[in-house]
Amino acid sequence: MWYQKEFHLNARPRGFHLITDEIVHKLPELANYKIGLLNILLKHTSASLTINENADPTVRKDFENFFNRAVPENEPYYLHNDEGSDDLPAHLKASLVGASLNIPITNGHLNMGIWQGIYLCEHRNHGGSRTLIVTIQGEGF
């Protein structure tokens, strides 16, 4: 059984944002799957997705601080800067983190670790709304 859906996430400020509950809320169809796999693709080149700590919000702040130091803005060798000083660094960060995730589905729920959550990593100062396409493959009840 296959299912696919596209939806938008509201614009968020630059940083790492926990979006697990929002995704689950937009996917009531998960309840129809006994076993399966959820693929999530972020259809953008200046934001990314990852799975990490869902309990302590300082982890997300530390991620932002780390990536800003690892991939700084205003480097003199950057050529692609038409959309501002955060543009190329956002593309680089998105490539380092990635644009898609695969998560198992078990008995109608995402089968993730107790401390795991899905992050939207917004690498632009003003990234705007972000579009996800989710694809579910699995066996129904």
PDB file of C-alpha atoms in Angstrom:
ATOM      1  CA  MET A   1       0.000   0.000   0.000  1.00  0.00           C
ATOM      2  CA  TRP A   2       1.391   3.393  -1.049  1.00  0.00           C
ATOM      3  CA  TYR A   3       0.371   6.897  -0.011  1.00  0.00           C
ATOM      4  CA  GLN A   4       1.810  10.306  -0.864  1.00  0.00           C
ATOM      5  CA  LYS A   5       0.986  13.800   0.364  1.00  0.00           C
ATOM      6  CA  GLU A   6       2.500  17.250   0.027  1.00  0.00           C
ATOM      7  CA  PHE A   7       2.063  19.944   2.665  1.00  0.00           C
ATOM      8  CA  HIS A   8       3.575  23.196   3.853  1.00  0.00           C
ATOM      9  CA  LEU A   9       5.192  24.180   7.124  1.00  0.00           C
ATOM     10  CA  ASN A  10       4.762  27.743   8.322  1.00  0.00           C
ATOM     11  CA  ALA A  11       7.763  30.037   8.042  1.00  0.00           C
ATOM     12  CA  ARG A  12      10.136  29.820  10.970  1.00  0.00           C
ATOM     13  CA  PRO A  13      13.102  31.919  12.020  1.00  0.00           C
ATOM     14  CA  ARG A  14      16.608  30.708  11.414  1.00  0.00           C
ATOM     15  CA  GLY A  15      17.440  27.782  13.687  1.00  0.00           C
ATOM     16  CA  PHE A  16      16.610  24.169  14.419  1.00  0.00           C
ATOM     17  CA  HIS A  17      12.917  23.504  15.046  1.00  0.00           C
ATOM     18  CA  LEU A  18      11.215  20.389  16.388  1.00  0.00           C
ATOM     19  CA  ILE A  19       8.429  19.461  13.912  1.00  0.00           C
ATOM     20  CA  THR A  20       7.582  15.855  14.805  1.00  0.00           C
ATOM     21  CA  ASP A  21       4.135  16.637  16.230  1.00  0.00           C
ATOM     22  CA  GLU A  22       3.259  18.853  13.274  1.00  0.00           C
ATOM     23  CA  ILE A  23       4.135  16.105  10.796  1.00  0.00           C
ATOM     24  CA  VAL A  24       2.205  13.452  12.723  1.00  0.00           C
ATOM     25  CA  HIS A  25      -0.793  15.800  13.005  1.00  0.00           C
ATOM     26  CA  LYS A  26      -0.779  16.305   9.219  1.00  0.00           C
ATOM     27  CA  LEU A  27      -0.581  12.542   8.614  1.00  0.00           C
ATOM     28  CA  PRO A  28      -3.634  10.866  10.173  1.00  0.00           C
ATOM     29  CA  GLU A  29      -3.114   8.237   7.452  1.00  0.00           C
ATOM     30  CA  LEU A  30      -0.278   6.760   9.559  1.00  0.00           C
ATOM     31  CA  ALA A  31      -2.953   5.012  11.619  1.00  0.00           C
ATOM     32  CA  ASN A  32      -3.764   2.814   8.585  1.00  0.00           C
ATOM     33  CA  TYR A  33      -0.314   1.165   8.510  1.00  0.00           C
ATOM     34  CA  LYS A  34       0.631  -1.866  10.568  1.00  0.00           C
ATOM     35  CA  ILE A  35       4.207  -1.794   9.263  1.00  0.00           C
ATOM     36  CA  GLY A  36       5.884   0.525   6.823  1.00  0.00           C
ATOM     37  CA  LEU A  37       8.329   3.251   6.020  1.00  0.00           C
ATOM     38  CA  LEU A  38       7.793   7.001   5.925  1.00  0.00           C
ATOM     39  CA  ASN A  39      10.013   9.018   3.582  1.00  0.00           C
ATOM     40  CA  ILE A  40      10.036  12.786   4.077  1.00  0.00           C
ATOM     41  CA  LEU A  41      11.570  15.052   1.433  1.00  0.00           C
ATOM     42  CA  LEU A  42      12.089  18.760   2.038  1.00  0.00           C
ATOM     43  CA  LYS A  43      11.716  20.464  -1.349  1.00  0.00           C
ATOM     44  CA  HIS A  44      14.240  23.242  -0.700  1.00  0.00           C
ATOM     45  CA  THR A  45      17.982  23.827  -1.010  1.00  0.00           C
ATOM     46  CA  SER A  46      18.546  26.163   1.941  1.00  0.00           C
ATOM     47  CA  ALA A  47      16.934  24.157   4.739  1.00  0.00           C
ATOM     48  CA  SER A  48      17.315  20.557   5.863  1.00  0.00           C
ATOM     49  CA  LEU A  49      15.899  17.744   7.985  1.00  0.00           C
ATOM     50  CA  THR A  50      17.471  15.628  10.687  1.00  0.00           C
ATOM     51  CA  ILE A  51      16.539  13.484  13.677  1.00  0.00           C
ATOM     52  CA  ASN A  52      17.970  14.328  17.070  1.00  0.00           C
ATOM     53  CA  GLU A  53      17.259  15.192  20.733  1.00  0.00           C
ATOM     54  CA  ASN A  54      13.609  16.115  21.362  1.00  0.00           C
ATOM     55  CA  ALA A  55      13.658  16.956  25.076  1.00  0.00           C
ATOM     56  CA  ASP A  56      16.243  19.653  25.788  1.00  0.00           C
ATOM     57  CA  PRO A  57      15.833  22.763  23.581  1.00  0.00           C
ATOM     58  CA  THR A  58      19.419  23.838  24.266  1.00  0.00           C
ATOM     59  CA  VAL A  59      20.540  21.056  21.896  1.00  0.00           C
ATOM     60  CA  ARG A  60      18.857  22.895  19.018  1.00  0.00           C
ATOM     61  CA  LYS A  61      20.525  26.171  20.041  1.00  0.00           C
ATOM     62  CA  ASP A  62      23.882  24.398  20.208  1.00  0.00           C
ATOM     63  CA  PHE A  63      23.296  22.978  16.714  1.00  0.00           C
ATOM     64  CA  GLU A  64      22.671  26.492  15.382  1.00  0.00           C
ATOM     65  CA  ASN A  65      25.812  27.827  17.081  1.00  0.00           C
ATOM     66  CA  PHE A  66      27.930  24.945  15.781  1.00  0.00           C
ATOM     67  CA  PHE A  67      26.762  25.256  12.181  1.00  0.00           C
ATOM     68  CA  ASN A  68      27.233  29.037  12.189  1.00  0.00           C
ATOM     69  CA  ARG A  69      30.858  28.536  13.211  1.00  0.00           C
ATOM     70  CA  ALA A  70      31.450  25.595  10.872  1.00  0.00           C
ATOM     71  CA  VAL A  71      29.938  27.418   7.874  1.00  0.00           C
ATOM     72  CA  PRO A  72      30.357  31.159   8.462  1.00  0.00           C
ATOM     73  CA  GLU A  73      28.806  33.950   6.412  1.00  0.00           C
ATOM     74  CA  ASN A  74      30.680  36.590   4.393  1.00  0.00           C
ATOM     75  CA  GLU A  75      33.639  34.460   3.349  1.00  0.00           C
ATOM     76  CA  PRO A  76      35.548  36.327   0.628  1.00  0.00           C
ATOM     77  CA  TYR A  77      35.715  33.247  -1.616  1.00  0.00           C
ATOM     78  CA  TYR A  78      31.896  32.816  -1.813  1.00  0.00           C
ATOM     79  CA  LEU A  79      30.639  33.658  -5.291  1.00  0.00           C
ATOM     80  CA  HIS A  80      26.946  32.888  -4.791  1.00  0.00           C
ATOM     81  CA  ASN A  81      25.593  35.738  -2.670  1.00  0.00           C
ATOM     82  CA  ASP A  82      22.746  37.208  -4.757  1.00  0.00           C
ATOM     83  CA  GLU A  83      20.189  36.674  -1.997  1.00  0.00           C
ATOM     84  CA  GLY A  84      22.280  37.851   0.930  1.00  0.00           C
ATOM     85  CA  SER A  85      25.163  36.792   3.128  1.00  0.00           C
ATOM     86  CA  ASP A  86      23.204  33.808   4.519  1.00  0.00           C
ATOM     87  CA  ASP A  87      22.435  32.349   1.053  1.00  0.00           C
ATOM     88  CA  LEU A  88      25.458  30.191   0.189  1.00  0.00           C
ATOM     89  CA  PRO A  89      26.055  29.146   3.814  1.00  0.00           C
ATOM     90  CA  ALA A  90      22.429  27.943   3.879  1.00  0.00           C
ATOM     91  CA  HIS A  91      23.031  25.785   0.785  1.00  0.00           C
ATOM     92  CA  LEU A  92      26.207  24.342   2.292  1.00  0.00           C
ATOM     93  CA  LYS A  93      24.525  23.566   5.626  1.00  0.00           C
ATOM     94  CA  ALA A  94      21.588  21.933   3.828  1.00  0.00           C
ATOM     95  CA  SER A  95      23.980  19.696   1.898  1.00  0.00           C
ATOM     96  CA  LEU A  96      25.813  18.698   5.067  1.00  0.00           C
ATOM     97  CA  VAL A  97      22.615  17.766   6.919  1.00  0.00           C
ATOM     98  CA  GLY A  98      20.420  16.483   4.076  1.00  0.00           C
ATOM     99  CA  ALA A  99      16.938  16.951   2.650  1.00  0.00           C
ATOM    100  CA  SER A 100      15.241  13.636   3.397  1.00  0.00           C
ATOM    101  CA  LEU A 101      14.532  11.163   6.175  1.00  0.00           C
ATOM    102  CA  ASN A 102      13.296   7.574   6.356  1.00  0.00           C
ATOM    103  CA  ILE A 103      11.417   6.554   9.498  1.00  0.00           C
ATOM    104  CA  PRO A 104       9.856   3.160  10.275  1.00  0.00           C
ATOM    105  CA  ILE A 105       6.130   2.914  10.966  1.00  0.00           C
ATOM    106  CA  THR A 106       4.916   0.323  13.475  1.00  0.00           C
ATOM    107  CA  ASN A 107       1.262  -0.157  14.427  1.00  0.00           C
ATOM    108  CA  GLY A 108       0.216   3.246  13.091  1.00  0.00           C
ATOM    109  CA  HIS A 109       2.985   5.269  14.760  1.00  0.00           C
ATOM    110  CA  LEU A 110       6.445   6.524  13.883  1.00  0.00           C
ATOM    111  CA  ASN A 111       8.884   4.094  15.449  1.00  0.00           C
ATOM    112  CA  MET A 112      11.539   6.442  16.793  1.00  0.00           C
ATOM    113  CA  GLY A 113      13.579   6.464  19.968  1.00  0.00           C
ATOM    114  CA  ILE A 114      12.051   8.045  23.060  1.00  0.00           C
ATOM    115  CA  TRP A 115      14.420  11.033  22.855  1.00  0.00           C
ATOM    116  CA  GLN A 116      14.297  11.407  19.068  1.00  0.00           C
ATOM    117  CA  GLY A 117      12.447  14.116  17.185  1.00  0.00           C
ATOM    118  CA  ILE A 118      12.357  15.466  13.642  1.00  0.00           C
ATOM    119  CA  TYR A 119      14.040  18.827  13.151  1.00  0.00           C
ATOM    120  CA  LEU A 120      13.437  21.363  10.439  1.00  0.00           C
ATOM    121  CA  CYS A 121      16.811  23.050  10.123  1.00  0.00           C
ATOM    122  CA  GLU A 122      16.109  26.530   8.804  1.00  0.00           C
ATOM    123  CA  HIS A 123      19.374  27.950   7.528  1.00  0.00           C
ATOM    124  CA  ARG A 124      18.061  31.251   6.106  1.00  0.00           C
ATOM    125  CA  ASN A 125      17.300  34.383   8.089  1.00  0.00           C
ATOM    126  CA  HIS A 126      13.956  34.645   6.273  1.00  0.00           C
ATOM    127  CA  GLY A 127      13.390  31.263   4.629  1.00  0.00           C
ATOM    128  CA  GLY A 128       9.635  31.423   4.288  1.00  0.00           C
ATOM    129  CA  SER A 129       7.180  28.556   4.168  1.00  0.00           C
ATOM    130  CA  ARG A 130       8.745  25.135   3.541  1.00  0.00           C
ATOM    131  CA  THR A 131       7.210  22.304   1.516  1.00  0.00           C
ATOM    132  CA  LEU A 132       7.437  18.631   2.450  1.00  0.00           C
ATOM    133  CA  ILE A 133       6.432  15.650   0.375  1.00  0.00           C
ATOM    134  CA  VAL A 134       5.839  12.507   2.381  1.00  0.00           C
ATOM    135  CA  THR A 135       5.596   9.022   0.928  1.00  0.00           C
ATOM    136  CA  ILE A 136       4.431   6.012   2.912  1.00  0.00           C
ATOM    137  CA  GLN A 137       4.935   2.446   1.811  1.00  0.00           C
ATOM    138  CA  GLY A 138       3.720  -0.418   3.942  1.00  0.00           C
ATOM    139  CA  GLU A 139       1.127  -2.976   4.903  1.00  0.00           C
ATOM    140  CA  GLY A 140      -2.214  -1.942   6.306  1.00  0.00           C
ATOM    141  CA  PHE A 141      -4.113  -3.435   9.193  1.00  0.00           C
TER     142      PHE A 141
END
